[in-house]
XYZ file of C-alpha atoms in Angstrom:
105
model
C -10.636 0.721 -8.909
C -9.282 -2.843 -8.354
C -5.468 -3.353 -10.154
C -2.906 -5.405 -10.312
C 0.697 -4.497 -11.120
C 1.886 -7.788 -12.585
C 3.839 -10.101 -13.766
C 0.711 -12.686 -14.160
C -2.602 -12.173 -14.701
C -5.238 -12.921 -11.945
C -8.627 -15.230 -13.269
C -10.542 -14.159 -9.984
C -9.761 -11.963 -6.898
C -11.424 -10.917 -3.489
C -11.319 -7.524 -1.390
C -12.329 -7.359 1.991
C -13.268 -4.409 3.643
C -13.324 -4.259 7.275
C -14.933 -1.076 9.144
C -13.878 -0.191 12.797
C -17.631 0.895 13.806
C -20.401 -1.957 12.796
C -22.255 -0.340 9.629
C -26.450 -0.590 9.934
C -28.049 -3.633 9.571
C -30.270 -4.419 5.814
C -28.245 -2.798 3.659
C -28.123 -4.129 0.565
C -24.903 -4.677 -1.296
C -24.025 -5.592 -5.331
C -24.381 -9.076 -6.517
C -20.298 -9.281 -6.404
C -20.414 -8.612 -2.209
C -21.398 -10.717 0.640
C -21.473 -9.735 4.385
C -19.181 -11.472 6.701
C -19.998 -9.606 9.542
C -21.486 -6.193 10.497
C -17.915 -4.837 10.386
C -16.807 -6.822 7.447
C -17.701 -6.854 3.189
C -15.942 -8.956 0.845
C -16.124 -8.488 -2.926
C -15.006 -9.853 -5.970
C -13.152 -7.811 -8.515
C -13.703 -10.489 -11.342
C -10.576 -11.205 -13.781
C -7.449 -8.380 -13.340
C -5.189 -8.815 -16.206
C -1.600 -7.883 -15.526
C -0.880 -4.264 -15.464
C -4.601 -3.331 -15.685
C -7.578 -2.819 -13.452
C -11.205 -3.343 -13.694
C -13.796 -0.367 -12.770
C -15.085 1.002 -9.427
C -17.392 -1.027 -7.167
C -19.366 0.958 -5.323
C -21.356 0.695 -1.991
C -23.371 3.497 -0.245
C -23.088 1.930 3.473
C -23.793 3.633 6.333
C -22.763 3.053 10.142
C -25.077 2.091 12.563
C -24.284 5.227 14.940
C -23.037 8.510 14.046
C -19.341 8.029 14.931
C -17.344 11.379 13.994
C -14.206 9.056 12.443
C -13.596 5.219 11.725
C -11.071 3.657 9.686
C -11.374 1.334 6.712
C -9.381 -1.449 6.304
C -9.170 -2.536 2.395
C -7.284 -5.610 1.784
C -6.757 -8.243 -0.652
C -8.191 -12.038 0.663
C -7.738 -14.004 -2.459
C -5.838 -14.002 -5.697
C -6.565 -17.636 -7.006
C -3.053 -18.602 -5.923
C -1.101 -16.482 -8.118
C 2.538 -14.960 -6.745
C 2.452 -11.003 -5.442
C 5.848 -9.601 -5.991
C 5.003 -6.686 -4.049
C 2.372 -8.043 -0.872
C 2.878 -4.629 0.903
C 0.411 -2.860 -1.242
C -2.762 -5.750 -0.455
C -3.685 -3.611 2.548
C -4.630 0.012 2.936
C -6.319 1.876 6.168
C -8.090 4.860 5.299
C -9.426 7.105 7.881
C -12.897 8.279 7.128
C -14.043 11.765 8.911
C -18.475 11.877 9.330
C -18.048 15.216 6.928
C -21.194 13.717 4.775
C -18.901 13.591 1.828
C -18.709 10.363 -0.159
C -15.361 8.503 0.146
C -13.333 6.679 -2.687
C -10.476 4.330 -2.436
Protein backbone atom coordinates (compact mmCIF):
# COMPACT_ATOMS: atom_id res chain seq x y z
CA UNK A 1 0.00 0.00 0.00
CA UNK A 2 1.25 3.48 -0.83
CA UNK A 3 0.82 5.94 2.01
CA UNK A 4 1.06 9.69 2.53
CA UNK A 5 1.86 10.82 6.08
CA UNK A 6 1.00 14.44 5.22
CA UNK A 7 0.81 17.30 5.81
CA UNK A 8 -0.64 17.84 2.29
CA UNK A 9 -2.55 15.78 -0.24
CA UNK A 10 -0.51 14.52 -3.20
CA UNK A 11 -2.37 14.60 -6.52
CA UNK A 12 -0.07 12.01 -8.11
CA UNK A 13 3.05 10.10 -7.06
CA UNK A 14 5.41 7.56 -8.60
CA UNK A 15 7.14 4.70 -6.83
CA UNK A 16 10.31 3.14 -8.25
CA UNK A 17 11.26 -0.50 -7.67
CA UNK A 18 14.90 -1.35 -8.41
CA UNK A 19 15.93 -5.02 -8.34
CA UNK A 20 19.51 -6.21 -7.80
CA UNK A 21 18.91 -8.98 -10.38
CA UNK A 22 17.50 -8.59 -13.91
CA UNK A 23 13.90 -9.61 -14.42
CA UNK A 24 12.83 -12.11 -17.09
CA UNK A 25 11.77 -10.46 -20.34
CA UNK A 26 8.25 -10.35 -21.74
CA UNK A 27 6.47 -9.88 -18.41
CA UNK A 28 3.30 -7.78 -18.39
CA UNK A 29 2.88 -4.95 -15.90
CA UNK A 30 -0.31 -3.30 -14.62
CA UNK A 31 -1.43 -0.26 -16.69
CA UNK A 32 -0.05 2.19 -14.09
CA UNK A 33 3.49 0.74 -14.42
CA UNK A 34 6.30 0.72 -16.97
CA UNK A 35 9.71 -0.86 -17.37
CA UNK A 36 12.64 1.56 -17.11
CA UNK A 37 15.16 -1.27 -17.61
CA UNK A 38 15.34 -5.01 -16.94
CA UNK A 39 15.95 -4.14 -13.27
CA UNK A 40 13.66 -1.12 -12.72
CA UNK A 41 9.88 -0.67 -12.71
CA UNK A 42 8.11 2.65 -12.09
CA UNK A 43 4.43 2.83 -11.10
CA UNK A 44 1.93 5.66 -10.59
CA UNK A 45 0.15 5.44 -7.25
CA UNK A 46 -2.69 7.85 -8.01
CA UNK A 47 -3.83 10.54 -5.59
CA UNK A 48 -2.74 10.19 -1.97
CA UNK A 49 -4.72 11.99 0.72
CA UNK A 50 -2.79 13.48 3.63
CA UNK A 51 -2.56 10.80 6.33
CA UNK A 52 -4.07 8.28 3.94
CA UNK A 53 -3.20 5.53 1.52
CA UNK A 54 -4.30 3.83 -1.65
CA UNK A 55 -4.83 0.19 -2.46
CA UNK A 56 -2.27 -2.45 -3.08
CA UNK A 57 -0.27 -2.55 -6.30
CA UNK A 58 0.39 -6.18 -7.23
CA UNK A 59 3.28 -7.19 -9.48
CA UNK A 60 3.87 -10.81 -10.44
CA UNK A 61 7.51 -10.83 -11.58
CA UNK A 62 10.18 -13.45 -12.15
CA UNK A 63 13.93 -13.04 -12.31
CA UNK A 64 15.87 -13.96 -15.46
CA UNK A 65 18.06 -16.39 -13.47
CA UNK A 66 17.44 -18.25 -10.22
CA UNK A 67 19.31 -16.27 -7.54
CA UNK A 68 19.18 -17.48 -3.93
CA UNK A 69 18.54 -13.91 -2.82
CA UNK A 70 18.30 -10.39 -4.15
CA UNK A 71 17.41 -6.92 -2.94
CA UNK A 72 14.56 -4.67 -3.96
CA UNK A 73 14.81 -0.94 -3.38
CA UNK A 74 11.42 0.76 -3.11
CA UNK A 75 11.59 4.55 -3.42
CA UNK A 76 9.39 7.55 -4.02
CA UNK A 77 10.50 8.83 -7.42
CA UNK A 78 8.09 11.76 -7.75
CA UNK A 79 5.42 13.39 -5.58
CA UNK A 80 4.03 16.24 -7.69
CA UNK A 81 6.16 18.91 -6.00
CA UNK A 82 4.65 18.40 -2.53
CA UNK A 83 7.06 18.91 0.39
CA UNK A 84 7.84 15.89 2.54
CA UNK A 85 8.53 16.41 6.25
CA UNK A 86 10.17 12.98 6.56
CA UNK A 87 12.07 12.09 3.37
CA UNK A 88 13.86 9.25 5.22
CA UNK A 89 10.78 7.06 4.78
CA UNK A 90 10.88 7.51 0.98
CA UNK A 91 13.40 4.67 0.52
CA UNK A 92 13.29 1.08 1.67
CA UNK A 93 15.61 -1.81 0.89
CA UNK A 94 14.19 -5.32 1.18
CA UNK A 95 16.12 -8.60 1.13
CA UNK A 96 14.17 -11.15 -0.93
CA UNK A 97 15.03 -14.81 -0.38
CA UNK A 98 14.24 -17.52 -2.95
CA UNK A 99 11.60 -19.27 -0.84
CA UNK A 100 8.88 -19.36 -3.50
CA UNK A 101 6.61 -17.30 -1.25
CA UNK A 102 5.04 -14.01 -2.40
CA UNK A 103 6.50 -10.82 -0.91
CA UNK A 104 4.45 -7.80 0.16
CA UNK A 105 6.01 -4.41 0.88
